[in-house]
C-alpha positions as a LaTeX table, in Angstrom:
\begin{tabular}{lrrr}
\hline
Residue & $x$ (\AA) & $y$ (\AA) & $z$ (\AA) \\
\hline
Unk1 & $-146.38$ & 71.61 & $-35.42$ \\
Unk2 & $-143.08$ & 69.70 & $-35.41$ \\
Unk3 & $-139.93$ & 71.68 & $-35.92$ \\
Unk4 & $-136.77$ & 70.26 & $-37.37$ \\
Unk5 & $-133.69$ & 71.22 & $-35.36$ \\
Unk6 & $-131.13$ & 73.26 & $-37.22$ \\
Unk7 & $-127.91$ & 71.32 & $-37.64$ \\
Unk8 & $-124.88$ & 73.49 & $-38.16$ \\
Unk9 & $-122.44$ & 72.46 & $-40.86$ \\
Unk10 & $-118.91$ & 71.52 & $-39.95$ \\
Unk11 & $-117.70$ & 74.60 & $-41.82$ \\
Unk12 & $-119.77$ & 77.61 & $-42.81$ \\
Unk13 & $-119.37$ & 77.66 & $-46.59$ \\
Unk14 & $-119.89$ & 81.41 & $-46.93$ \\
Unk15 & $-117.23$ & 82.23 & $-44.32$ \\
Unk16 & $-114.79$ & 79.69 & $-45.78$ \\
Unk17 & $-115.20$ & 81.02 & $-49.31$ \\
Unk18 & $-114.90$ & 84.65 & $-48.17$ \\
Unk19 & $-111.54$ & 83.81 & $-46.61$ \\
Unk20 & $-110.47$ & 81.94 & $-49.73$ \\
Unk21 & $-111.41$ & 84.92 & $-51.93$ \\
Unk22 & $-109.75$ & 87.41 & $-49.60$ \\
Unk23 & $-106.46$ & 85.54 & $-49.28$ \\
Unk24 & $-106.36$ & 84.01 & $-52.77$ \\
Unk25 & $-103.01$ & 82.22 & $-53.24$ \\
Unk26 & $-102.14$ & 82.45 & $-49.55$ \\
Unk27 & $-105.30$ & 80.64 & $-48.44$ \\
Unk28 & $-103.92$ & 77.10 & $-48.58$ \\
Unk29 & $-100.87$ & 78.14 & $-46.55$ \\
Unk30 & $-103.12$ & 79.80 & $-43.98$ \\
Unk31 & $-105.28$ & 76.70 & $-43.68$ \\
Unk32 & $-102.24$ & 74.46 & $-43.26$ \\
Unk33 & $-100.87$ & 76.78 & $-40.57$ \\
Unk34 & $-104.28$ & 76.76 & $-38.87$ \\
Unk35 & $-104.39$ & 72.97 & $-38.79$ \\
Unk36 & $-100.84$ & 72.69 & $-37.50$ \\
Unk37 & $-101.36$ & 75.36 & $-34.85$ \\
Unk38 & $-104.68$ & 73.81 & $-33.80$ \\
Unk39 & $-102.96$ & 70.56 & $-32.89$ \\
Unk40 & $-100.51$ & 72.50 & $-30.73$ \\
Unk41 & $-103.42$ & 74.30 & $-29.04$ \\
Unk42 & $-105.04$ & 70.98 & $-28.16$ \\
Unk43 & $-101.76$ & 69.70 & $-26.71$ \\
Unk44 & $-101.63$ & 72.91 & $-24.65$ \\
Unk45 & $-105.21$ & 72.31 & $-23.45$ \\
Unk46 & $-104.28$ & 68.78 & $-22.36$ \\
Unk47 & $-101.18$ & 70.07 & $-20.58$ \\
Unk48 & $-103.25$ & 72.77 & $-18.87$ \\
Unk49 & $-105.75$ & 70.10 & $-17.78$ \\
Unk50 & $-102.95$ & 68.02 & $-16.27$ \\
Unk51 & $-101.55$ & 71.04 & $-14.44$ \\
Unk52 & $-104.93$ & 72.44 & $-13.47$ \\
Unk53 & $-103.83$ & 75.66 & $-15.21$ \\
Unk54 & $-107.01$ & 77.55 & $-16.05$ \\
Unk55 & $-105.15$ & 80.54 & $-17.52$ \\
Unk56 & $-103.21$ & 78.37 & $-19.98$ \\
Unk57 & $-106.38$ & 76.45 & $-20.87$ \\
Unk58 & $-108.28$ & 79.71 & $-21.40$ \\
Unk59 & $-105.57$ & 81.12 & $-23.67$ \\
Unk60 & $-105.40$ & 77.97 & $-25.81$ \\
Unk61 & $-109.19$ & 77.75 & $-26.10$ \\
Unk62 & $-109.51$ & 81.45 & $-26.87$ \\
Unk63 & $-106.85$ & 81.33 & $-29.60$ \\
Unk64 & $-108.30$ & 78.22 & $-31.24$ \\
Unk65 & $-111.81$ & 79.70 & $-31.00$ \\
Unk66 & $-110.78$ & 82.81 & $-32.91$ \\
Unk67 & $-108.86$ & 80.96 & $-35.60$ \\
Unk68 & $-111.72$ & 78.48 & $-36.05$ \\
Unk69 & $-114.25$ & 81.30 & $-36.35$ \\
Unk70 & $-112.13$ & 82.89 & $-39.09$ \\
Unk71 & $-112.42$ & 79.83 & $-41.32$ \\
Unk72 & $-116.03$ & 79.14 & $-40.37$ \\
Unk73 & $-115.54$ & 76.02 & $-38.21$ \\
Unk74 & $-118.74$ & 76.65 & $-36.25$ \\
Unk75 & $-118.98$ & 73.69 & $-33.91$ \\
Unk76 & $-115.29$ & 73.85 & $-33.10$ \\
Unk77 & $-115.69$ & 77.54 & $-32.29$ \\
Unk78 & $-118.59$ & 76.72 & $-29.96$ \\
Unk79 & $-116.70$ & 73.93 & $-28.20$ \\
Unk80 & $-113.69$ & 76.17 & $-27.66$ \\
Unk81 & $-115.98$ & 78.81 & $-26.21$ \\
Unk82 & $-117.31$ & 76.23 & $-23.74$ \\
Unk83 & $-113.78$ & 75.40 & $-22.61$ \\
Unk84 & $-112.86$ & 79.06 & $-22.42$ \\
Unk85 & $-115.83$ & 79.71 & $-20.14$ \\
Unk86 & $-115.06$ & 76.67 & $-17.98$ \\
Unk87 & $-111.53$ & 77.99 & $-17.51$ \\
Unk88 & $-112.87$ & 81.44 & $-16.74$ \\
Unk89 & $-114.78$ & 79.79 & $-13.86$ \\
Unk90 & $-111.70$ & 77.84 & $-12.73$ \\
Unk91 & $-113.09$ & 74.45 & $-13.81$ \\
Unk92 & $-110.48$ & 73.09 & $-16.20$ \\
Unk93 & $-109.97$ & 70.05 & $-13.97$ \\
Unk94 & $-113.39$ & 68.73 & $-15.06$ \\
Unk95 & $-112.96$ & 69.32 & $-18.81$ \\
Unk96 & $-111.21$ & 66.18 & $-20.09$ \\
Unk97 & $-114.29$ & 65.09 & $-22.06$ \\
Unk98 & $-114.74$ & 68.55 & $-23.58$ \\
Unk99 & $-111.12$ & 68.57 & $-24.72$ \\
Unk100 & $-111.69$ & 65.13 & $-26.28$ \\
Unk101 & $-114.70$ & 66.57 & $-28.13$ \\
Unk102 & $-112.63$ & 69.53 & $-29.32$ \\
Unk103 & $-109.96$ & 67.17 & $-30.64$ \\
Unk104 & $-112.54$ & 65.00 & $-32.41$ \\
Unk105 & $-114.18$ & 68.05 & $-33.97$ \\
Unk106 & $-110.80$ & 69.28 & $-35.18$ \\
Unk107 & $-110.31$ & 65.96 & $-36.97$ \\
Unk108 & $-113.72$ & 66.42 & $-38.62$ \\
Unk109 & $-112.83$ & 69.99 & $-39.61$ \\
Unk110 & $-109.54$ & 68.80 & $-41.09$ \\
Unk111 & $-111.34$ & 66.16 & $-43.16$ \\
Unk112 & $-113.83$ & 68.75 & $-44.40$ \\
Unk113 & $-111.07$ & 71.20 & $-45.29$ \\
Unk114 & $-109.19$ & 68.50 & $-47.19$ \\
Unk115 & $-112.35$ & 67.69 & $-49.15$ \\
Unk116 & $-112.92$ & 71.36 & $-49.96$ \\
Unk117 & $-109.32$ & 71.77 & $-51.09$ \\
Unk118 & $-109.38$ & 68.58 & $-53.11$ \\
Unk119 & $-106.81$ & 66.72 & $-51.01$ \\
\hline
\end{tabular}
């Protein structure tokens, strides 16, 4: 029997809509702050990579992971977890490709959010 692999959506619709319902009028502002802050977190990850600073990389990955989980950005959450764990094991120096993947996924998340918000 062949099984079809489960492909996770860019954003979990249920989680996204729960946040929208909970925050109502403040939701769009929250999402814009999330997107702006996420770009800063990626810059911090790149800086941490350059410096070989596992603690700074861990903090940036951990913060972005939590914020991404809140809006339902599943793959981005998973990628940030991978970076967080690499930093926990003092391996940020080998994570340039993972940071590139995180940045690319953030762009995809931003596009999906803009579609959902009608932008």
